[in-house]
Amino acid sequence: MATHTIAVLVQDQPGVLQRISGLFGRRGFNIDSITVGASEERGLSRMIIKTIGDGAMIEQIQKQLYKLIDVIQVRLLSASPMVARELALINVSALPAQRPEIMGVVDTFRASAIDIGPSSLIIQAVGDSDKVDAMIELLKPYGIRELSRTGTTAMLREGQEKVAQVQVQHASQLQEQPDAQAQLREARTAHTLAVPCAERSLA
């Protein structure tokens, strides 16, 4: 099964993150990483979720996300060319005699030492997950004292926005949930200026 990256635009309301993570848990979907932050539109937040699954599972995830009233837009970013980055802070043991070797690793990955202590260094690394993973593996022999990673954030490359848009709300689901239909339409209408018409059409 492959790793997929999904962008979810949501109303900035209390409990939204809990509802989305709860949906994944109830359905047995694994979250590899999730990042949340303000979007370009006031009142809306964007979540970037990395998950592992096959095509059928990813399609089901998208459908389930659209059942949540706070969800405005879902995009399967990994289906198109995208830019993905994460930041890692790595506290590694570094005696004076070891530091030239460690800095050689740091320079190779275009990372930086942002704090120098008597017996350790804090390294800052920015890149895709594979790059960060590779750097961590090379630093492990020196002794990693602490590791903190932000998780992946991502966006599509220019020209890919319409290609990757996924709108999967079915008419049968709307008929079964008329109240949800009205609220979904209201939310998407309020977002007219931010989402192109072709991207807002419901399947």
Coordinates of C-alpha atoms in Angstrom, one line a residue:
M1 CA 0.0 0.0 0.0
A2 CA 1.2 3.5 -0.9
T3 CA 1.4 6.7 1.2
H4 CA -1.1 9.4 0.2
T5 CA -1.2 13.1 1.1
I6 CA -4.6 14.7 1.4
A7 CA -5.4 18.4 1.9
V8 CA -8.6 19.2 3.8
L9 CA -10.0 22.7 3.9
V10 CA -12.3 23.1 7.0
Q11 CA -14.2 25.7 8.9
D12 CA -12.1 27.0 11.8
Q13 CA -14.3 25.7 14.5
P14 CA -13.7 24.0 17.9
G15 CA -13.6 20.3 17.7
V16 CA -12.9 19.9 13.9
L17 CA -9.6 18.2 14.4
Q18 CA -11.1 15.8 16.9
R19 CA -13.9 14.9 14.5
I20 CA -11.6 14.3 11.6
S21 CA -9.1 12.2 13.6
G22 CA -12.0 10.4 15.2
L23 CA -13.4 9.5 11.8
F24 CA -10.0 8.0 10.8
G25 CA -10.0 6.0 14.0
R26 CA -13.5 4.7 13.8
R27 CA -13.0 3.6 10.2
G28 CA -9.6 1.9 10.9
F29 CA -7.7 4.4 8.7
N30 CA -4.1 5.1 9.9
I31 CA -2.8 8.6 10.1
D32 CA 0.9 8.8 9.5
S33 CA 1.0 12.5 10.2
I34 CA -1.4 15.5 10.4
T35 CA -0.6 19.2 10.3
V36 CA -3.1 22.0 10.8
G37 CA -2.8 25.7 10.3
A38 CA -4.5 28.8 9.1
S39 CA -5.3 29.0 5.3
E40 CA -5.3 32.0 3.0
E41 CA -9.0 32.6 3.8
R42 CA -10.0 34.0 7.1
G43 CA -12.1 31.6 9.1
L44 CA -10.8 28.5 7.3
S45 CA -8.0 26.1 8.2
R46 CA -6.1 23.6 6.1
M47 CA -5.2 20.1 7.3
I48 CA -2.5 18.1 5.5
I49 CA -3.0 14.4 6.3
K50 CA -0.6 11.6 5.3
T51 CA -2.1 8.2 5.4
I52 CA -1.4 4.7 4.0
G53 CA -3.8 2.7 2.0
D54 CA -4.8 1.4 -1.4
G55 CA -7.0 3.2 -4.0
A56 CA -10.3 1.9 -2.6
M57 CA -9.4 3.0 0.9
I58 CA -8.3 6.5 -0.1
E59 CA -11.6 6.9 -2.0
Q60 CA -13.5 5.8 1.1
I61 CA -11.6 8.3 3.2
Q62 CA -12.5 11.1 0.8
K63 CA -16.2 10.2 0.9
Q64 CA -16.2 10.0 4.7
L65 CA -14.5 13.4 5.0
Y66 CA -17.3 15.0 2.9
K67 CA -19.9 13.7 5.4
L68 CA -18.5 16.1 8.0
I69 CA -20.3 19.5 7.7
D70 CA -17.1 21.5 8.6
V71 CA -15.3 20.1 5.5
I72 CA -15.3 22.5 2.6
Q73 CA -12.8 20.9 0.2
V74 CA -10.8 17.7 -0.2
R75 CA -7.8 17.3 -2.4
L76 CA -5.7 14.2 -3.0
L77 CA -2.4 16.0 -3.4
S78 CA -0.3 12.9 -4.0
A79 CA -2.2 12.2 -7.2
S80 CA -0.4 15.2 -8.9
P81 CA 3.0 16.9 -8.8
M82 CA 3.3 18.6 -5.4
V83 CA 5.8 20.2 -3.0
A84 CA 6.0 18.6 0.4
R85 CA 8.2 19.6 3.4
E86 CA 8.6 18.9 7.1
L87 CA 10.8 20.3 9.8
A88 CA 12.7 18.2 12.3
L89 CA 14.7 19.2 15.4
I90 CA 17.3 16.6 16.3
N91 CA 19.2 16.7 19.6
V92 CA 22.3 14.6 19.0
S93 CA 25.2 13.7 21.3
A94 CA 28.3 15.5 20.0
L95 CA 31.6 15.4 21.9
P96 CA 34.1 17.9 20.5
A97 CA 36.0 15.2 18.6
Q98 CA 32.8 14.0 16.9
R99 CA 31.6 17.4 15.8
P100 CA 33.5 17.6 12.5
E101 CA 31.9 14.3 11.4
I102 CA 28.5 15.3 12.5
M103 CA 28.7 18.7 10.8
G104 CA 29.7 16.8 7.6
V105 CA 26.4 15.0 7.7
V106 CA 24.6 18.3 8.5
D107 CA 26.2 20.0 5.5
T108 CA 25.4 17.2 3.2
F109 CA 21.7 17.5 3.9
R110 CA 21.8 21.3 3.9
A111 CA 20.7 21.3 7.5
S112 CA 22.0 23.6 10.3
A113 CA 23.1 23.5 13.9
I114 CA 20.9 25.9 15.7
D115 CA 22.1 25.2 19.3
I116 CA 25.5 24.1 20.5
G117 CA 26.0 22.7 24.0
P118 CA 28.9 21.2 25.8
S119 CA 28.0 17.7 24.8
S120 CA 25.3 18.0 22.2
L121 CA 24.0 19.8 19.1
I122 CA 20.5 20.6 18.1
I123 CA 20.1 20.2 14.4
Q124 CA 17.4 21.7 12.2
A125 CA 16.5 19.8 9.1
V126 CA 13.9 20.8 6.5
G127 CA 13.0 18.7 3.5
D128 CA 10.7 15.9 2.4
S129 CA 10.1 12.9 4.7
D130 CA 12.7 10.7 2.9
K131 CA 15.4 13.3 3.3
V132 CA 14.6 13.8 7.0
D133 CA 14.5 10.0 7.5
A134 CA 17.9 9.5 5.8
M135 CA 19.5 12.2 7.9
I136 CA 18.2 10.7 11.2
E137 CA 19.5 7.3 10.2
L138 CA 23.0 8.7 9.7
L139 CA 22.9 10.6 13.0
K140 CA 21.7 7.6 15.1
P141 CA 25.2 6.1 15.6
Y142 CA 26.2 9.3 17.5
G143 CA 23.2 9.0 19.8
I144 CA 20.0 10.9 19.3
R145 CA 18.8 12.3 22.6
E146 CA 15.6 13.8 21.5
L147 CA 13.7 14.1 18.2
S148 CA 10.7 16.3 17.3
R149 CA 9.1 16.4 13.8
T150 CA 6.3 18.7 12.6
G151 CA 4.8 16.3 10.1
T152 CA 4.3 17.0 6.4
T153 CA 2.8 20.1 5.0
A154 CA 2.3 20.3 1.2
M155 CA 0.7 22.1 -1.7
L156 CA 0.3 21.4 -5.4
R157 CA 2.7 22.8 -8.0
E158 CA 1.4 25.6 -10.3
G159 CA -1.2 24.3 -12.8
Q160 CA -2.2 21.2 -10.9
E161 CA -5.0 22.7 -8.7
K162 CA -7.9 21.7 -10.9
V163 CA -6.4 18.3 -11.8
A164 CA -6.2 17.1 -8.2
Q165 CA -9.6 18.5 -6.9
V166 CA -11.7 15.6 -5.5
Q167 CA -15.4 16.2 -4.8
V168 CA -17.1 12.9 -4.0
Q169 CA -20.4 13.7 -2.3
H170 CA -23.0 11.4 -3.9
A171 CA -26.6 12.4 -4.6
S172 CA -27.9 9.4 -2.7
Q173 CA -26.1 10.6 0.4
L174 CA -27.5 14.0 0.0
Q175 CA -31.0 12.6 -0.3
E176 CA -30.6 10.7 2.9
Q177 CA -29.3 13.8 4.7
P178 CA -31.3 16.8 3.5
D179 CA -30.2 19.0 6.4
A180 CA -26.5 18.2 5.7
Q181 CA -27.1 19.0 2.1
A182 CA -28.3 22.5 2.9
Q183 CA -25.5 23.2 5.2
L184 CA -22.9 21.9 2.8
R185 CA -24.2 24.1 0.0
E186 CA -24.2 27.1 2.4
A187 CA -20.6 26.5 3.4
R188 CA -19.4 26.0 -0.2
T189 CA -21.3 29.1 -1.4
A190 CA -19.6 31.2 1.3
H191 CA -16.3 30.0 -0.1
T192 CA -17.1 31.0 -3.7
L193 CA -14.2 33.5 -4.1
A194 CA -11.6 31.0 -2.9
V195 CA -12.6 27.9 -4.9
P196 CA -13.0 27.8 -8.7
C197 CA -16.4 26.8 -10.0
A198 CA -15.0 23.6 -11.5
E199 CA -13.7 22.5 -8.2
R200 CA -16.9 23.1 -6.3
S201 CA -19.2 21.0 -8.4
L202 CA -20.5 17.9 -6.6
A203 CA -20.0 14.5 -8.2

